[in-house]
Short mmCIF file of C-alpha atoms and ligand atoms in Angstrom, two decimals:
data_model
loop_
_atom_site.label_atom_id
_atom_site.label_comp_id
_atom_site.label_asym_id
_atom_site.label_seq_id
_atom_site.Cartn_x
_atom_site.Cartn_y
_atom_site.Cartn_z
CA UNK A 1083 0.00 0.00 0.00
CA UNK A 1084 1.12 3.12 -0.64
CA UNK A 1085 2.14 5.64 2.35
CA UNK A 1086 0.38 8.51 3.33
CA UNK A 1087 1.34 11.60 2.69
CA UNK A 1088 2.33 14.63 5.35
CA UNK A 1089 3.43 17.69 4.30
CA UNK A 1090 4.88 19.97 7.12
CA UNK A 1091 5.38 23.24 7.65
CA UNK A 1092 7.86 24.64 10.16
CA UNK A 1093 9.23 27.84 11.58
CA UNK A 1094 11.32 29.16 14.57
CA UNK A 1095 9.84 27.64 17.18
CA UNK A 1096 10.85 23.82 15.76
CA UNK A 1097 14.97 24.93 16.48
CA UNK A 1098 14.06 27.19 19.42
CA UNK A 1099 14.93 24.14 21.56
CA UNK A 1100 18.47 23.60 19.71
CA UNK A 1101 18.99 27.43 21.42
CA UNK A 1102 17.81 29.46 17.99
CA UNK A 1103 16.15 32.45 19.21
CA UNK A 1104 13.12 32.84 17.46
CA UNK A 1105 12.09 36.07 15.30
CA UNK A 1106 8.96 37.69 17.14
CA UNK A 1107 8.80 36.31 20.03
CA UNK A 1108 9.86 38.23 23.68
CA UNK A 1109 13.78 38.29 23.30
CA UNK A 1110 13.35 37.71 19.38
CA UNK A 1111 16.07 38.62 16.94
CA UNK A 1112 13.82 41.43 15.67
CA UNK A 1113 13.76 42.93 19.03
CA UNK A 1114 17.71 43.08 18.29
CA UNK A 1115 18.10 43.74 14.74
CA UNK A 1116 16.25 45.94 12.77
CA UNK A 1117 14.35 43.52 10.08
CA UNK A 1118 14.97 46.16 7.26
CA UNK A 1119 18.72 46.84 7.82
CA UNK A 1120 19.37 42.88 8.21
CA UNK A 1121 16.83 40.95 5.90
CA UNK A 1122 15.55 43.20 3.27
CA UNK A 1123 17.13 43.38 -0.22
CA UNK A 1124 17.20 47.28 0.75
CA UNK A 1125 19.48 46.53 3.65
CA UNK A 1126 21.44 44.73 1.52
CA UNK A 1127 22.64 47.33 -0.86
CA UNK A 1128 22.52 50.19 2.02
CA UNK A 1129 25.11 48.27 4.55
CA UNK A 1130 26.23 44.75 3.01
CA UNK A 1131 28.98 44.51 5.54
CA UNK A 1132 26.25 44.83 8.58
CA UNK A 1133 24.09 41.93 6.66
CA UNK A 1134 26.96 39.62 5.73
CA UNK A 1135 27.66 39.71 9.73
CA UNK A 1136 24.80 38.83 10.93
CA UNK A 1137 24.54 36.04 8.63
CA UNK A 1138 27.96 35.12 9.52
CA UNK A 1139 27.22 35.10 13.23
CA UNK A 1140 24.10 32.88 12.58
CA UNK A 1141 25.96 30.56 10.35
CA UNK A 1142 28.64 30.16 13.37
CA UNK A 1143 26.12 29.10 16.08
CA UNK A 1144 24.73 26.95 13.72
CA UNK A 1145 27.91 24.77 13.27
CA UNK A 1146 27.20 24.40 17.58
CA UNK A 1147 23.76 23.90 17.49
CA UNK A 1148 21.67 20.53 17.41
CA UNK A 1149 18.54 19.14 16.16
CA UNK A 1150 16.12 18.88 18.37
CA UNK A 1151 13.71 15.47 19.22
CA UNK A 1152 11.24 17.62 17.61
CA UNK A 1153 13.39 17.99 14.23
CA UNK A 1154 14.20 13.55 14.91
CA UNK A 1155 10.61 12.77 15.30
CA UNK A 1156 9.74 14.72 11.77
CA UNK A 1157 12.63 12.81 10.44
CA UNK A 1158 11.18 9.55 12.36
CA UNK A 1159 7.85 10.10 10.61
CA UNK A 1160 9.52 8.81 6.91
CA UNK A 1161 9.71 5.43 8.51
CA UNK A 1162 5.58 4.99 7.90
CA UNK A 1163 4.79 8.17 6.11
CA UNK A 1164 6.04 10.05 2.86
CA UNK A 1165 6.82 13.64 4.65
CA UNK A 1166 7.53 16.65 2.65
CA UNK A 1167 9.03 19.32 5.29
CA UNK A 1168 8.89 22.46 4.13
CA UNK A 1169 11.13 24.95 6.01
CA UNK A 1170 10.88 28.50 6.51
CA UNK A 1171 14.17 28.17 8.60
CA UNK A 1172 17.61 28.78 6.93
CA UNK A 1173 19.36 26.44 9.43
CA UNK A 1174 19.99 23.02 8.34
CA UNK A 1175 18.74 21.03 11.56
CA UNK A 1176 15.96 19.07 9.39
CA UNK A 1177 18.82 17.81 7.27
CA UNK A 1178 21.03 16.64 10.28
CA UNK A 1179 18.17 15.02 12.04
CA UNK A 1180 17.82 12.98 9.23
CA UNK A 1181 15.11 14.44 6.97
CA UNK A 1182 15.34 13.85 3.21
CA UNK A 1183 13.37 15.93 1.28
CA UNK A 1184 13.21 19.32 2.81
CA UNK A 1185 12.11 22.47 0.82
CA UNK A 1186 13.70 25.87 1.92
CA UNK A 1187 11.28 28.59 1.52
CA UNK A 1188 13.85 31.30 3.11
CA UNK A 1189 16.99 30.26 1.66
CA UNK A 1190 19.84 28.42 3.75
CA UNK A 1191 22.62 29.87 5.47
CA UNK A 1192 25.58 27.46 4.77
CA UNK A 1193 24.98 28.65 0.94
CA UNK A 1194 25.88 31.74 -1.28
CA UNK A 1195 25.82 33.25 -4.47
CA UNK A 1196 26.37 35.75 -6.65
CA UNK A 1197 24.42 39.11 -5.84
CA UNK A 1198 23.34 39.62 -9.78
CA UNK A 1199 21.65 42.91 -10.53
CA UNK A 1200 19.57 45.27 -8.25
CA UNK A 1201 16.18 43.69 -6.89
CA UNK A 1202 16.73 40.83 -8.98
CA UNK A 1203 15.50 37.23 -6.92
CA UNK A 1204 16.12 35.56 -10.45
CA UNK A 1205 19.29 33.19 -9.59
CA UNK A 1206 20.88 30.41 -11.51
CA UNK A 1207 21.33 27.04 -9.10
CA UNK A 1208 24.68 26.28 -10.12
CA UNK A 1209 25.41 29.28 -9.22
CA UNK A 1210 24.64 28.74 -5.84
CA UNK A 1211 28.37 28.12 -3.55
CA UNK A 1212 27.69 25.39 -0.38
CA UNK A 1213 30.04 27.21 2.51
CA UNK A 1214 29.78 25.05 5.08
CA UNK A 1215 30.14 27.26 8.24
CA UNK A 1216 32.44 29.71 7.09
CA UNK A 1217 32.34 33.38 6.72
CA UNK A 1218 31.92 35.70 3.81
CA UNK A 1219 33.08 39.21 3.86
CA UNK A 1220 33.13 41.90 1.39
CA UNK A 1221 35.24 41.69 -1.44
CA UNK A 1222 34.83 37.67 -1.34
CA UNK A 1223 33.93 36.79 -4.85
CA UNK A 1224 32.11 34.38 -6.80
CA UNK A 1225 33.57 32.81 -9.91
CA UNK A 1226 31.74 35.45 -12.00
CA UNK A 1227 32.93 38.18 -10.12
CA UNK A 1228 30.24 39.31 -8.68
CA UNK A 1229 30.30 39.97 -4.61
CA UNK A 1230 29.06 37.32 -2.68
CA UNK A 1231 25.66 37.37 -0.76
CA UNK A 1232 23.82 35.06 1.28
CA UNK A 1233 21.61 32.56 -0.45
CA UNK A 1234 18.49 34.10 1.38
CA UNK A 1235 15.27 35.44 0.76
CA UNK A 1236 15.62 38.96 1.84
CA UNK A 1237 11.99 40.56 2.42
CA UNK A 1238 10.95 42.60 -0.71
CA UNK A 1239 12.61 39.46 -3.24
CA UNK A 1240 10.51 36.63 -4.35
CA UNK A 1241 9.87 33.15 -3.08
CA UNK A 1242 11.24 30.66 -5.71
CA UNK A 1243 10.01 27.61 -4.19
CA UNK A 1244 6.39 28.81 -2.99
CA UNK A 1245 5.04 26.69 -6.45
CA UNK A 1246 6.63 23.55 -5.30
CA UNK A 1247 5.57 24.63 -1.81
CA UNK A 1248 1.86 24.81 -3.08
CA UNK A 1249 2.20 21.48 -4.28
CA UNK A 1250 3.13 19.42 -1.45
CA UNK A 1251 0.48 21.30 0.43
CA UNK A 1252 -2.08 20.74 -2.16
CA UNK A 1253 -1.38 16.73 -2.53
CA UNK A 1254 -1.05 16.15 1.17
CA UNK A 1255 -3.50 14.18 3.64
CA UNK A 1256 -2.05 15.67 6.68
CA UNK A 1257 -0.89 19.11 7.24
CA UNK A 1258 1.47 19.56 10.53
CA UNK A 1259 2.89 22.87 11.35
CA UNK A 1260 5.18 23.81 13.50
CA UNK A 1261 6.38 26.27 15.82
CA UNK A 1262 5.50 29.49 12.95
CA UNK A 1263 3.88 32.75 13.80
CA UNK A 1264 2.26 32.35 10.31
CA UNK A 1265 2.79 36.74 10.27
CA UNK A 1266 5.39 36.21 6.99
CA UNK A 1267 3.85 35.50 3.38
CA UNK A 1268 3.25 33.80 1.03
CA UNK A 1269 4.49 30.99 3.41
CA UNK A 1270 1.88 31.70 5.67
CA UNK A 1271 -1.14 31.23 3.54
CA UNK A 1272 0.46 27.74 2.10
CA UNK A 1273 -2.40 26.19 5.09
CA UNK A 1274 -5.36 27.57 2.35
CA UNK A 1275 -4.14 24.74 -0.56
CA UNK A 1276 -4.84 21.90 1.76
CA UNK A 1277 -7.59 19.60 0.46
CA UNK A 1278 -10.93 19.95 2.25
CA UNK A 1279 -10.33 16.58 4.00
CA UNK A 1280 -6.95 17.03 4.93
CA UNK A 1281 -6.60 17.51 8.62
CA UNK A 1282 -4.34 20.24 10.08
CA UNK A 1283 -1.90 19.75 12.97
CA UNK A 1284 -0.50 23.16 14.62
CA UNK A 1285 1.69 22.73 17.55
CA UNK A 1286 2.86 26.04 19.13
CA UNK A 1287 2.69 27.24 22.92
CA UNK A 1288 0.95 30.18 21.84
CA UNK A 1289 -2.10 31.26 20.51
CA UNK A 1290 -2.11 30.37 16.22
CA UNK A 1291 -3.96 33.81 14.19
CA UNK A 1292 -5.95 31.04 12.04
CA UNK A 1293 -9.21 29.44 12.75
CA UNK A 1294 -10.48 26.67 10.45
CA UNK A 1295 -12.66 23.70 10.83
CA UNK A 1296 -9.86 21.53 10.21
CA UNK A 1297 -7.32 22.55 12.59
CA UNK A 1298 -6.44 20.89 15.73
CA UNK A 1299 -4.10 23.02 17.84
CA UNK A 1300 -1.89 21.33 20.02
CA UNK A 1301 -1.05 23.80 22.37
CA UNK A 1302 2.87 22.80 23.26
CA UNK A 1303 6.56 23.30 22.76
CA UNK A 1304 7.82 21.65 19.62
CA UNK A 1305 9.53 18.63 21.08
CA UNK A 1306 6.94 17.47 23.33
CA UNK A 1307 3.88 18.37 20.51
CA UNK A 1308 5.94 16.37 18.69
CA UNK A 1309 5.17 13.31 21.00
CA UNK A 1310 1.49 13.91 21.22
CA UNK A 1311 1.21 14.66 17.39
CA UNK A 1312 2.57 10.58 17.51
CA UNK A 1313 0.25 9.70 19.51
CA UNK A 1314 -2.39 11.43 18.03
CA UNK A 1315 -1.15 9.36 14.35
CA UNK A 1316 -0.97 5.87 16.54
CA UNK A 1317 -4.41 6.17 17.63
CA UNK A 1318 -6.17 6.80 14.25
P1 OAD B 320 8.41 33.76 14.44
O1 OAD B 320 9.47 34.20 15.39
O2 OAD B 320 7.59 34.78 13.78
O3 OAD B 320 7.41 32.76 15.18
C1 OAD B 320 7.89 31.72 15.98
C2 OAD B 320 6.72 30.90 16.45
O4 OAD B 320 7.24 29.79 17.17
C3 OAD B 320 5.74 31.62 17.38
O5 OAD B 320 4.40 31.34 16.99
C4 OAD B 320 6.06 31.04 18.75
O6 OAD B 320 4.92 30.97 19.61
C5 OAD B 320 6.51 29.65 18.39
N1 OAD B 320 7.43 29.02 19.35
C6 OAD B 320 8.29 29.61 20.23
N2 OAD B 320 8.97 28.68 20.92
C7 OAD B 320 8.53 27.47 20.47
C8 OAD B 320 8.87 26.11 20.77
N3 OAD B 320 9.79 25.79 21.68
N4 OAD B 320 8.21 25.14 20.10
C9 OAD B 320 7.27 25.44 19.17
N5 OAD B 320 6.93 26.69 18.84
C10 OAD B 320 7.55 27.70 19.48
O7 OAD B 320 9.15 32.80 13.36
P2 OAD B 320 8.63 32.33 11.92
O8 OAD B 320 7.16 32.16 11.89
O9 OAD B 320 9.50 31.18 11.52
O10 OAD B 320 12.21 35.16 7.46
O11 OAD B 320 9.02 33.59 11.04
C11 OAD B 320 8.81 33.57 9.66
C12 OAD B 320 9.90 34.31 8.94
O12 OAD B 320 10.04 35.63 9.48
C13 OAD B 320 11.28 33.73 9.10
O13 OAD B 320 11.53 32.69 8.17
C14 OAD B 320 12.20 34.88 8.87
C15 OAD B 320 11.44 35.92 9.67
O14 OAD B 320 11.65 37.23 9.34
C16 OAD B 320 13.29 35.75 6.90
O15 OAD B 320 14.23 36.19 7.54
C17 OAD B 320 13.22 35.83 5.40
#
């Protein structure tokens, strides 16, 4: 028989307990860092020294940091499920726990490329430079010549993957989501192309800004929604 499909959707909160601090929450990075001078193709071409810094301090504490039980049990789910995960984080723990098809919607930080022309998002995948964790600094160059930038989705570029995104969404029979403030589009209206009969999983601490029939909101911290999500998958 074939397996059933989950697609899920993750944010912040799923590496918050691998000691990520999340975006918006109290003690979020955007309470530290401006959002436009850090992530925003504006910011970008105002400062690019300030930006490639912050991505190179995020890149180091990523080499430290570990996935989570709640980014091993998404991995764990493969074993009886096919599972899609589709990332709004730009860390790589989904990959290390042992996920295999993960879809960056934000970009990933151990890549770069080639900054191309103003407010372009356009970008050619073998262009694209795997870094590992090391730093990039002005004047570092790609093979074309151009200055290296982080392979990110600033805010005010496009999301390349959102199609493929809309996809998994669209052909999945259960939709978890996890740890996401669901404040950031286009990721977070991906919830909408679910099939009527799809059932939705959210698991945050916090109140979620959607209401649907369909939702179930399992109202914990990644790693231990993670358990009762299980349990909730055992028992149908
Ligand atoms: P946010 O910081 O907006 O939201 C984090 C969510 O995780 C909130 O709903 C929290 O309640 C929840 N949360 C906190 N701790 C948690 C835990 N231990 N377990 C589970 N959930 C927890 O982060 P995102 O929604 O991921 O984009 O933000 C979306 C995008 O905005 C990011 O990808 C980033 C940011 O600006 C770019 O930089 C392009």
């Amino acid at each position: 028989m074939e397996k059933k499909k989950i697609a899920v959707l993750t944010g912040a909160g799923v590496s918050a307990e691998s000691g990520f601090a999340t975006f918006r929450d109290t003690g979020g990075l955007w309470e530290q860092y401006d959002v436009y001078d850090v992530a925003s193709i504006e910011g970008w071409y105002r400062n690019r020294e300030l930006v490639l810094k912050f991505y190179n301090d995020r890149r180091r504490q990523l080499k430290d940091a570990k996935p989570n039980s709640a980014h091993l049990a998404i991995a764990g789910l493969e074993k009886d499920y096919k599972v899609d995960v589709i990332t709004q984080n730009v860390d790589n723990l989904h990959e290390r726990a042992g996920s295999t098809r993960v879809l960056h919607l934000h970009g990933e930080l151990t890549k770069v490329r080639p900054e191309n022309g103003l407010y372009d998002s356009t970008y050619r995948t073998d262009e694209v430079i795997d870094i590992g964790f090391d730093e990039v600094n002005l004047g570092d160059m790609a093979p074309n010549g151009q200055q290296l930038r982080p392979h990110i989705v600033f805010f005010g570029e496009a999301v390349p993957n959102i199609e493929k995104a809309i996809d998994l969404v669209s052909a999945a029979d259960i939709l978890l989501i996890v740890g996401t403030s669901l404040q950031v589009y286009p990721a977070a209206g991906l919830y909408r192309y679910a099939r009527n009969d799809t059932p939705i999983y959210i698991i945050d601490p916090k109140d979620v800004p959607v209401s649907d029939m369909r939702i179930t909101h399992i109202r914990e911290v990644a790693t231990k929604g993670m358990e009762k999500f299980k349990e909730i998958l055992a028992n149908q």
